[in-house]
């Protein structure tokens, strides 16, 4: 049967050639068209297969005739550069018209190939853009990597060679922590099929642990092209995201913990606050009732009043701390800088704390010899508040009879007019645990300790101090050991105000005898004297002092002055002075140095006929101030000559007190009267304005004005007074006396034209001081 028509109609290329001569015996229609040959040409020209298909003049070097067998096809693929096409080929040997021939069926796959090439190109681009790598893992051993792509190698940190030689192309880089889980998951997937997603850690070649998120898809051997069951896996490195997530989680947890702690602390605070408020309130009410029941017993009444006073002060402190904390938390706390002396600051701090120190019988050591500059600029009140708080804690949290050391150090900074001042407080008290120290600055925190619980406190002082010192660009450092004691160091940069009066030529070279039973105090004072250009000698008791005085007299080098500690163990101050005076004669000034307040020993000092008084700790400026008094005149031993200024009260001052609250008005009037002032009152701003209008020129020396009042408030009244057409309307000092203690209240007060702000409840001394100040400004 002639089947040529079948070949002729076949859609692919078919040709037959003589295997020995390569002559083409037949070409179907498609073959002729692809090669551009007509049927006539084929018949006439006896063309060879290598000429037609390869454009060669001799048999192809890759001719496949040698591989052809009877009854079997030889299949191959070839890209024909001559025809610029790709073919899938099937060749077979057979007899064609009596000669040994080869028949070739060729399918043109050029289009198909280029489509595949395009797809591969697209796939490569997609893979390259993957933020990770892909791999095919052999599902038989769950570890051999059959194939990998994208950024697989860079993700695990190996080069191709390192991966093959060191890891033997296996995924042994999976972190041991995750290995079992990953293996189990793959085994499961192998059984059930499908896709799984997991997170796992790997160890890169450099030892870094990274986290990948991986998808795995299983393909069994039957459907895979090479018959190997495998997992196709895509891994993406999520280490950075994961770390960020962990950081965020930690931050959240910390914030949560802090909020929880703060909340807990606030709850604890409220419950202890209600206790802390009730306790002094109870004392105040109770003591008032007791006093009422004993109106005829002045001793009992005095005792009750003292207790009422103590409890009120404690209550006030509580309120102040809560207010300060709320100011800090709402960002309303502001610093108020002015010039002040370190000596003043330290005197105030110890003045406030000395009664407590004496009560607790603590031993106090002070070293201020390293202070080079005493005049500085800063917020004295706030610095004082911090120092008082730390010193009070040292006193409170140290068992009676303890030891407290205080030291100031001054260090220069790279800015010539700023020094770094460190205030050190060291106690040998109950101390704190390391854990508690790490949270000591958190509001409301108090150590869980029976001794702390027995001590009154809010747990706010340190938080307030910490914030204040930070506002001053300083720091607080706490070193503490439970049962051994604590050391607090407050360091703040402070501007220096250089004073010209620090050297007095008349005192240069003079020798001063310092008598104190504390060796450190003697040495420190002599150091200060030397820094001032004088000479210092010291003695630890009266006996030694007398022998120094005698010796000095015999050599004709009498002391210029004697600075004598009031309390030295052997004898009473008064006696020591008398003995020394007997030896030193009437002309050598004896200056008493004491930590006590002058007024508490005034009588004894006058009796002992001393010439000067100086408060401990001794500062250069104080020493100079007192010694300077003795450079010109001969000393006179009269009490009026003692280096000390007594206040003259408010004698001769006429005040207008404007206050709506009857009790407050009565208290203020009584206090002012006790200080010697004559007081007229008004119940609101309108009444005050009328009284001022109806008074003669400069009749009232000072007006004390409450702010919140009915009819006309203090701000409006002040504005109205200042607007009056009379000469003293602008000058009369108007002082606000109000419970509104926030800084914006103070600003408002100033804006309305008032001169100063006094916070209620009013401290009698502060009130007197402020009134005296404004009286001296205007008269
Ligand atoms: P408080 O009003 O309770 O004294 P603070 O804020 O001043 O509050 O102090 C917080 C806590 O720090 C105190 O309750 C106490 O537990 C601890 N503390 C502070 N100073 C000392 C110190 N010098 N020695 C031992 N504990 C201290």
XYZ file of N, CA, C and O in Angstrom, residues 601-744:
576
model
N 21.211 79.386 122.723
C 22.295 79.479 123.722
C 22.669 80.941 123.987
O 23.722 81.235 124.536
N 21.770 81.824 123.549
C 22.065 83.257 123.633
C 22.484 83.701 125.041
O 23.529 84.332 125.228
N 21.686 83.280 126.018
C 21.952 83.745 127.391
C 23.323 83.313 127.864
O 24.093 84.089 128.421
N 23.641 82.046 127.610
C 24.938 81.522 128.051
C 26.071 82.261 127.357
O 27.093 82.582 127.967
N 25.893 82.568 126.074
C 26.941 83.259 125.314
C 27.188 84.656 125.905
O 28.333 85.089 126.039
N 26.097 85.302 126.237
C 26.243 86.660 126.787
C 26.957 86.593 128.137
O 27.887 87.337 128.421
N 26.528 85.599 128.923
C 27.167 85.439 130.250
C 28.650 85.145 130.107
O 29.477 85.649 130.843
N 28.990 84.300 129.113
C 30.393 83.916 128.945
C 31.212 85.042 128.324
O 32.425 84.926 128.193
N 30.568 86.125 127.945
C 31.223 87.299 127.364
C 32.068 86.942 126.146
O 33.235 87.306 126.032
N 31.474 86.188 125.225
C 32.204 85.867 123.984
C 32.074 87.050 123.029
O 31.225 87.933 123.225
N 32.928 87.075 121.998
C 32.922 88.236 121.106
C 32.238 87.980 119.769
O 31.924 88.913 119.034
N 32.069 86.719 119.443
C 31.456 86.469 118.141
C 30.782 85.104 118.120
O 31.038 84.247 118.967
N 29.935 84.945 117.151
C 29.242 83.664 117.027
C 29.225 83.274 115.551
O 28.967 84.099 114.676
N 29.516 82.024 115.308
C 29.523 81.570 113.913
C 28.870 80.183 113.865
O 29.113 79.351 114.740
N 28.001 80.007 112.872
C 27.277 78.720 112.804
C 28.122 77.689 112.064
O 28.747 77.993 111.052
N 28.123 76.500 112.603
C 28.808 75.393 111.934
C 27.910 74.832 110.834
O 26.700 74.847 111.010
N 28.377 74.285 109.744
C 29.779 74.158 109.367
C 30.397 75.503 108.966
O 29.678 76.387 108.485
N 31.685 75.617 109.181
C 32.341 76.885 108.925
C 32.700 77.024 107.451
O 33.381 76.171 106.896
N 32.247 78.092 106.843
C 32.596 78.391 105.455
C 33.578 79.559 105.454
O 33.597 80.369 106.386
N 34.327 79.678 104.381
C 35.312 80.769 104.282
C 34.643 82.119 104.490
O 35.107 82.976 105.238
N 33.504 82.293 103.799
C 32.846 83.594 103.858
C 32.427 83.940 105.287
O 32.537 85.072 105.723
N 31.963 82.923 106.014
C 31.518 83.151 107.387
C 32.701 83.503 108.280
O 32.612 84.390 109.126
N 33.796 82.765 108.073
C 34.990 83.013 108.894
C 35.456 84.450 108.666
O 35.741 85.197 109.598
N 35.506 84.825 107.374
C 35.961 86.188 107.041
C 35.055 87.231 107.669
O 35.509 88.207 108.250
N 33.741 86.962 107.522
C 32.764 87.940 108.004
C 32.964 88.216 109.492
O 32.995 89.350 109.939
N 33.152 87.133 110.248
C 33.251 87.321 111.688
C 34.622 87.891 112.077
O 34.721 88.778 112.932
N 35.692 87.440 111.412
C 37.030 87.918 111.794
C 37.244 89.376 111.415
O 37.957 90.117 112.078
N 36.600 89.753 110.281
C 36.744 91.120 109.778
C 36.316 92.149 110.838
O 36.839 93.244 110.898
N 35.367 91.720 111.658
C 34.867 92.631 112.686
C 35.956 93.074 113.655
O 35.830 94.050 114.356
N 37.018 92.256 113.728
C 38.027 92.535 114.747
C 39.313 93.120 114.168
O 40.319 93.185 114.852
N 39.287 93.510 112.935
C 40.524 94.015 112.328
C 40.783 95.479 112.689
O 41.922 95.876 112.871
N 39.740 96.296 112.809
C 39.964 97.718 113.034
C 39.931 98.130 114.498
O 40.892 98.686 115.023
N 38.800 97.799 115.133
C 38.654 98.305 116.500
C 39.165 97.316 117.517
O 39.289 96.141 117.255
N 39.391 97.812 118.703
C 39.645 96.933 119.851
C 38.300 96.318 120.190
O 37.262 96.947 120.066
N 38.312 95.124 120.625
C 37.020 94.502 120.922
C 36.444 94.998 122.243
O 37.168 95.357 123.151
N 35.124 95.039 122.252
C 34.441 95.389 123.502
C 33.559 94.221 123.850
O 32.908 93.647 122.975
N 33.563 93.835 125.070
C 32.843 92.635 125.438
C 31.424 92.970 125.933
O 31.096 92.864 127.094
N 30.636 93.449 125.024
C 29.239 93.725 125.368
C 28.377 92.841 124.487
O 28.769 92.504 123.376
N 27.199 92.497 125.000
C 26.389 91.564 124.214
C 26.039 92.119 122.836
O 25.933 91.387 121.859
N 25.914 93.453 122.756
C 25.554 94.018 121.461
C 26.665 93.823 120.435
O 26.451 93.941 119.237
N 27.860 93.509 120.931
C 28.993 93.352 120.016
C 29.073 91.944 119.426
O 29.881 91.687 118.566
N 28.251 91.053 119.969
C 28.350 89.691 119.450
C 27.940 89.693 117.979
O 26.952 90.317 117.608
N 28.760 89.029 117.188
C 28.528 89.039 115.739
C 27.254 88.288 115.398
O 27.266 87.095 115.120
N 26.139 88.972 115.467
C 24.839 88.329 115.274
C 23.788 89.420 115.165
O 23.841 90.421 115.865
N 22.872 89.276 114.280
C 21.861 90.324 114.148
C 20.529 89.834 114.682
O 20.032 88.795 114.267
N 19.956 90.596 115.615
C 18.633 90.197 116.123
C 17.569 90.908 115.298
O 17.718 92.063 114.915
N 16.476 90.185 115.018
C 15.396 90.779 114.250
C 14.600 91.724 115.138
O 14.435 91.487 116.328
N 14.100 92.774 114.519
C 13.359 93.750 115.297
C 11.855 93.524 115.194
O 11.061 94.413 115.420
N 11.444 92.349 114.788
C 10.034 92.063 114.628
C 9.394 92.978 113.591
O 10.057 93.442 112.664
N 8.090 93.231 113.761
C 7.386 94.081 112.788
C 6.900 95.362 113.466
O 5.895 95.953 113.054
N 7.651 95.755 114.505
C 7.247 96.965 115.222
C 7.102 98.152 114.282
O 7.957 98.388 113.428
N 6.010 98.880 114.447
C 5.818 100.115 113.685
C 5.299 99.890 112.268
O 5.170 100.837 111.505
N 5.018 98.643 111.897
C 4.520 98.407 110.526
C 2.989 98.279 110.566
O 2.448 97.519 111.373
N 2.304 99.042 109.672
C 0.841 98.975 109.622
C 0.442 98.182 108.380
O 0.847 98.498 107.259
N -0.361 97.132 108.630
C -0.713 96.234 107.533
C -2.214 96.215 107.286
O -2.996 96.321 108.233
N -2.561 96.024 106.011
C -3.963 95.755 105.701
C -4.031 94.278 105.322
O -3.417 93.853 104.333
N -4.741 93.509 106.139
C -4.849 92.073 105.895
C -6.190 91.787 105.216
O -7.243 92.033 105.791
N -6.129 91.265 103.971
C -7.368 91.012 103.225
C -7.568 89.501 103.143
O -6.799 88.791 102.484
N -8.592 89.019 103.826
C -8.777 87.560 103.923
C -10.251 87.286 104.211
O -10.817 87.849 105.147
N -10.877 86.402 103.422
C -12.310 86.162 103.623
C -12.568 85.113 104.694
O -13.589 85.165 105.372
N -11.651 84.170 104.858
C -11.893 83.095 105.823
C -11.617 83.575 107.244
O -10.521 84.044 107.548
N -12.649 83.415 108.073
C -12.576 84.020 109.408
C -11.421 83.456 110.230
O -10.654 84.208 110.853
N -11.267 82.126 110.204
C -10.208 81.515 111.038
C -8.844 81.957 110.537
O -7.968 82.356 111.306
N -8.669 81.891 109.228
C -7.368 82.298 108.667
C -7.067 83.756 109.008
O -5.920 84.117 109.277
N -8.119 84.566 108.949
C -7.934 85.989 109.241
C -7.488 86.162 110.700
O -6.542 86.874 110.987
N -8.150 85.413 111.549
C -7.833 85.526 112.963
C -6.401 85.064 113.240
O -5.647 85.724 113.962
N -6.038 83.917 112.635
C -4.685 83.383 112.865
C -3.639 84.393 112.387
O -2.700 84.745 113.108
N -3.824 84.880 111.156
C -2.828 85.802 110.588
C -2.743 87.077 111.428
O -1.644 87.553 111.735
N -3.911 87.589 111.823
C -3.911 88.829 112.601
C -3.171 88.627 113.927
O -2.343 89.438 114.327
N -3.459 87.488 114.548
C -2.832 87.194 115.847
C -1.320 87.091 115.702
O -0.555 87.688 116.457
N -0.898 86.332 114.684
C 0.547 86.156 114.463
C 1.227 87.502 114.218
O 2.271 87.795 114.793
N 0.608 88.309 113.355
C 1.206 89.600 112.993
C 1.256 90.526 114.206
O 2.245 91.229 114.422
N 0.204 90.470 115.003
C 0.204 91.283 116.230
C 1.331 90.849 117.156
O 2.028 91.665 117.742
N 1.514 89.505 117.242
C 2.570 88.992 118.119
C 3.943 89.467 117.650
O 4.870 89.619 118.432
N 4.068 89.676 116.359
C 5.350 90.136 115.819
C 5.501 91.656 115.955
O 6.508 92.220 115.544
N 4.458 92.312 116.445
C 4.558 93.748 116.701
C 3.879 94.624 115.659
O 3.891 95.853 115.772
N 3.275 94.025 114.624
C 2.644 94.834 113.575
C 1.267 95.312 114.041
O 0.636 94.665 114.888
N 0.809 96.456 113.503
C -0.587 96.812 113.756
C -1.360 96.434 112.501
O -0.936 96.714 111.378
N -2.474 95.725 112.722
C -3.157 95.084 111.589
C -4.597 95.571 111.467
O -5.323 95.631 112.461
N -4.984 95.972 110.254
C -6.400 96.233 109.973
C -6.842 95.180 108.981
O -6.032 94.687 108.200
N -8.125 94.856 108.990
C -8.539 93.741 108.120
C -9.639 94.151 107.144
O -10.365 95.128 107.367
N -9.724 93.385 106.060
C -10.820 93.533 105.099
C -11.240 92.128 104.699
O -10.401 91.232 104.643
N -12.572 91.937 104.439
C -13.048 90.576 104.204
C -13.083 90.176 102.741
O -13.320 89.022 102.415
N -12.890 91.130 101.863
C -12.806 90.798 100.440
C -12.105 91.933 99.695
O -11.790 92.983 100.297
N -11.900 91.754 98.405
C -11.151 92.726 97.619
C -11.810 94.096 97.571
O -11.141 95.136 97.660
N -13.148 94.096 97.457
C -13.873 95.372 97.356
C -13.646 96.203 98.628
O -13.337 97.385 98.561
N -13.769 95.510 99.815
C -13.607 96.201 101.083
C -12.167 96.743 101.202
O -11.960 97.870 101.688
N -11.219 95.945 100.720
C -9.803 96.367 100.785
C -9.604 97.619 99.929
O -8.939 98.576 100.342
N -10.198 97.601 98.743
C -10.062 98.736 97.830
C -10.637 100.009 98.479
O -10.011 101.081 98.459
N -11.817 99.831 99.091
C -12.447 100.987 99.751
C -11.573 101.518 100.885
O -11.338 102.712 101.008
N -11.051 100.581 101.701
C -10.230 100.996 102.848
C -8.983 101.727 102.365
O -8.567 102.728 102.951
N -8.393 101.217 101.278
C -7.176 101.851 100.758
C -7.515 103.265 100.231
O -6.797 104.231 100.489
N -8.660 103.354 99.496
C -9.073 104.656 98.939
C -9.295 105.684 100.054
O -8.953 106.861 99.902
N -9.899 105.213 101.165
C -10.234 106.132 102.248
C -9.052 106.429 103.189
O -9.183 107.228 104.099
N -7.932 105.716 102.992
C -6.794 105.925 103.909
C -5.940 107.094 103.417
O -5.955 107.473 102.238
N -5.149 107.623 104.342
C -4.245 108.710 103.979
C -3.069 108.156 103.189
O -2.852 106.942 103.123
N -2.313 109.113 102.603
C -1.176 108.700 101.778
C -0.158 107.905 102.616
O 0.193 108.323 103.716
N 0.266 106.748 102.097
C 1.233 105.855 102.753
C 0.814 105.452 104.172
O 1.651 105.223 105.049
N -0.508 105.401 104.371
C -1.024 104.977 105.673
C -0.703 103.495 105.876
O -0.149 103.091 106.887
N -1.067 102.692 104.846
C -0.729 101.274 104.948
C 0.675 101.071 104.409
O 0.988 101.495 103.300
N 1.505 100.383 105.202
C 2.867 100.108 104.716
C 2.892 98.905 103.785
O 3.682 98.841 102.865
N 2.022 97.956 104.081
C 1.993 96.720 103.277
C 0.564 96.173 103.253
O -0.157 96.289 104.242
N 0.186 95.568 102.095
C -1.135 94.912 102.036
C -0.904 93.410 101.837
O -0.155 93.006 100.926
N -1.517 92.607 102.705
C -1.446 91.152 102.540
C -2.769 90.713 101.931
O -3.827 90.937 102.515
N -2.707 90.106 100.752
C -3.940 89.890 99.971
C -4.177 88.410 99.669
O -3.325 87.755 99.055
N -5.307 87.896 100.095
C -5.710 86.545 99.686
C -6.151 86.634 98.211
O -6.448 87.727 97.719
N -6.202 85.500 97.499
C -6.602 85.575 96.074
C -8.074 85.211 95.896
O -8.869 85.986 95.378
N -8.425 83.998 96.323
C -9.814 83.560 96.107
C -10.721 84.146 97.184
O -10.668 83.718 98.334
N -11.499 85.126 96.785
C -12.416 85.753 97.767
C -13.729 86.091 97.065
O -13.732 86.320 95.848
N -14.832 86.114 97.805
C -16.103 86.514 97.180
C -16.112 88.020 96.885
O -15.208 88.735 97.317
N -17.102 88.492 96.183
C -17.317 89.917 95.815
C -16.233 90.411 94.839
O -16.517 90.729 93.701
N -15.004 90.493 95.312
C -13.907 90.868 94.409
C -12.670 90.062 94.830
O -12.304 90.095 96.019
N -12.084 89.351 93.879
C -10.931 88.534 94.287
C -9.658 89.383 94.383
O -9.640 90.570 94.009
N -8.599 88.758 94.887
C -7.355 89.475 95.180
C -6.682 90.058 93.943
O -6.089 91.143 93.991
N -6.794 89.339 92.818
C -6.147 89.819 91.588
C -6.846 91.098 91.110
O -6.192 92.100 90.772
N -8.189 91.038 91.104
C -8.963 92.221 90.666
C -8.715 93.411 91.601
O -8.541 94.548 91.150
N -8.690 93.122 92.911
C -8.480 94.206 93.889
C -7.119 94.856 93.665
O -6.996 96.092 93.693
N -6.098 94.015 93.410
C -4.747 94.565 93.204
C -4.728 95.457 91.958
O -4.166 96.568 91.973
N -5.335 94.931 90.868
C -5.357 95.722 89.632
C -6.047 97.064 89.866
O -5.584 98.109 89.396
N -7.152 97.003 90.645
C -7.901 98.239 90.913
C -7.071 99.207 91.749
O -7.047 100.424 91.474
N -6.366 98.684 92.747
C -5.531 99.569 93.591
C -4.424 100.189 92.749
O -4.183 101.400 92.788
N -3.752 99.359 91.948
C -2.631 99.858 91.128
C -3.102 100.924 90.125
O -2.311 101.764 89.695
N -4.401 100.837 89.756
C -4.907 101.785 88.756
C -5.347 103.116 89.371
O -5.734 104.056 88.656
N -5.322 103.206 90.719
C -5.782 104.445 91.377
C -4.842 105.618 91.096
O -3.635 105.421 90.935
N -5.435 106.810 91.089
C -4.632 108.017 90.809
C -4.061 108.589 92.106
O -4.479 109.653 92.547
N -3.230 107.872 92.788
C -2.571 108.454 93.965
C -1.151 107.887 94.020
O -0.931 106.713 93.631
N -0.204 108.639 94.491
C 1.199 108.253 94.343
C 1.542 106.904 94.980
O 2.340 106.150 94.433
N 0.922 106.559 96.125
C 1.317 105.301 96.769
C 0.601 104.078 96.186
O 0.893 102.946 96.572
N -0.333 104.289 95.242
C -1.063 103.146 94.659
C -0.118 102.220 93.898
O -0.312 100.998 93.871
N 0.917 102.836 93.296
C 1.854 102.012 92.500
C 2.932 101.394 93.390
O 3.543 100.404 93.027
N 3.179 102.039 94.545
C 4.351 101.610 95.320
C 4.036 100.750 96.528
O 4.912 100.029 97.009
N 2.815 100.829 97.038
C 2.536 100.057 98.252
C 2.756 98.555 97.957
O 2.207 98.024 96.994
N 3.601 97.887 98.775
C 3.816 96.463 98.488
C 2.547 95.654 98.746
O 1.947 95.767 99.812
N 2.131 94.899 97.748
C 0.972 94.013 97.926
C 1.496 92.584 97.826
O 2.055 92.192 96.794
N 1.355 91.860 98.916
C 1.889 90.494 98.958
C 0.743 89.497 98.945
O -0.167 89.590 99.766
N 0.808 88.570 97.984
C -0.257 87.560 97.914
C -0.031 86.542 99.014
O 1.096 86.093 99.232
N -1.097 86.190 99.701
C -0.986 85.169 100.742
C -2.062 84.154 100.406
O -3.238 84.373 100.677
N -1.648 83.059 99.725
C -2.658 82.190 99.141
C -2.255 80.724 99.150
O -1.069 80.399 99.191
N -3.281 79.890 99.089
C -3.011 78.450 99.022
C -2.768 78.006 97.582
O -2.407 76.863 97.340
N -2.953 78.895 96.626
C -2.685 78.545 95.222
C -1.173 78.561 95.008
O -0.581 79.615 94.897
N -0.590 77.341 94.971
C 0.873 77.304 95.032
C 1.537 76.936 93.711
O 2.740 76.769 93.648
N 0.776 76.809 92.624
C 1.395 76.417 91.354
C 2.064 77.613 90.692
O 1.699 78.762 90.942
N 3.025 77.271 89.810
C 3.822 78.359 89.235
C 2.975 79.296 88.372
O 3.244 80.487 88.306
N 1.895 78.735 87.728
C 1.063 79.642 86.927
C 0.282 80.608 87.834
O 0.000 81.742 87.453
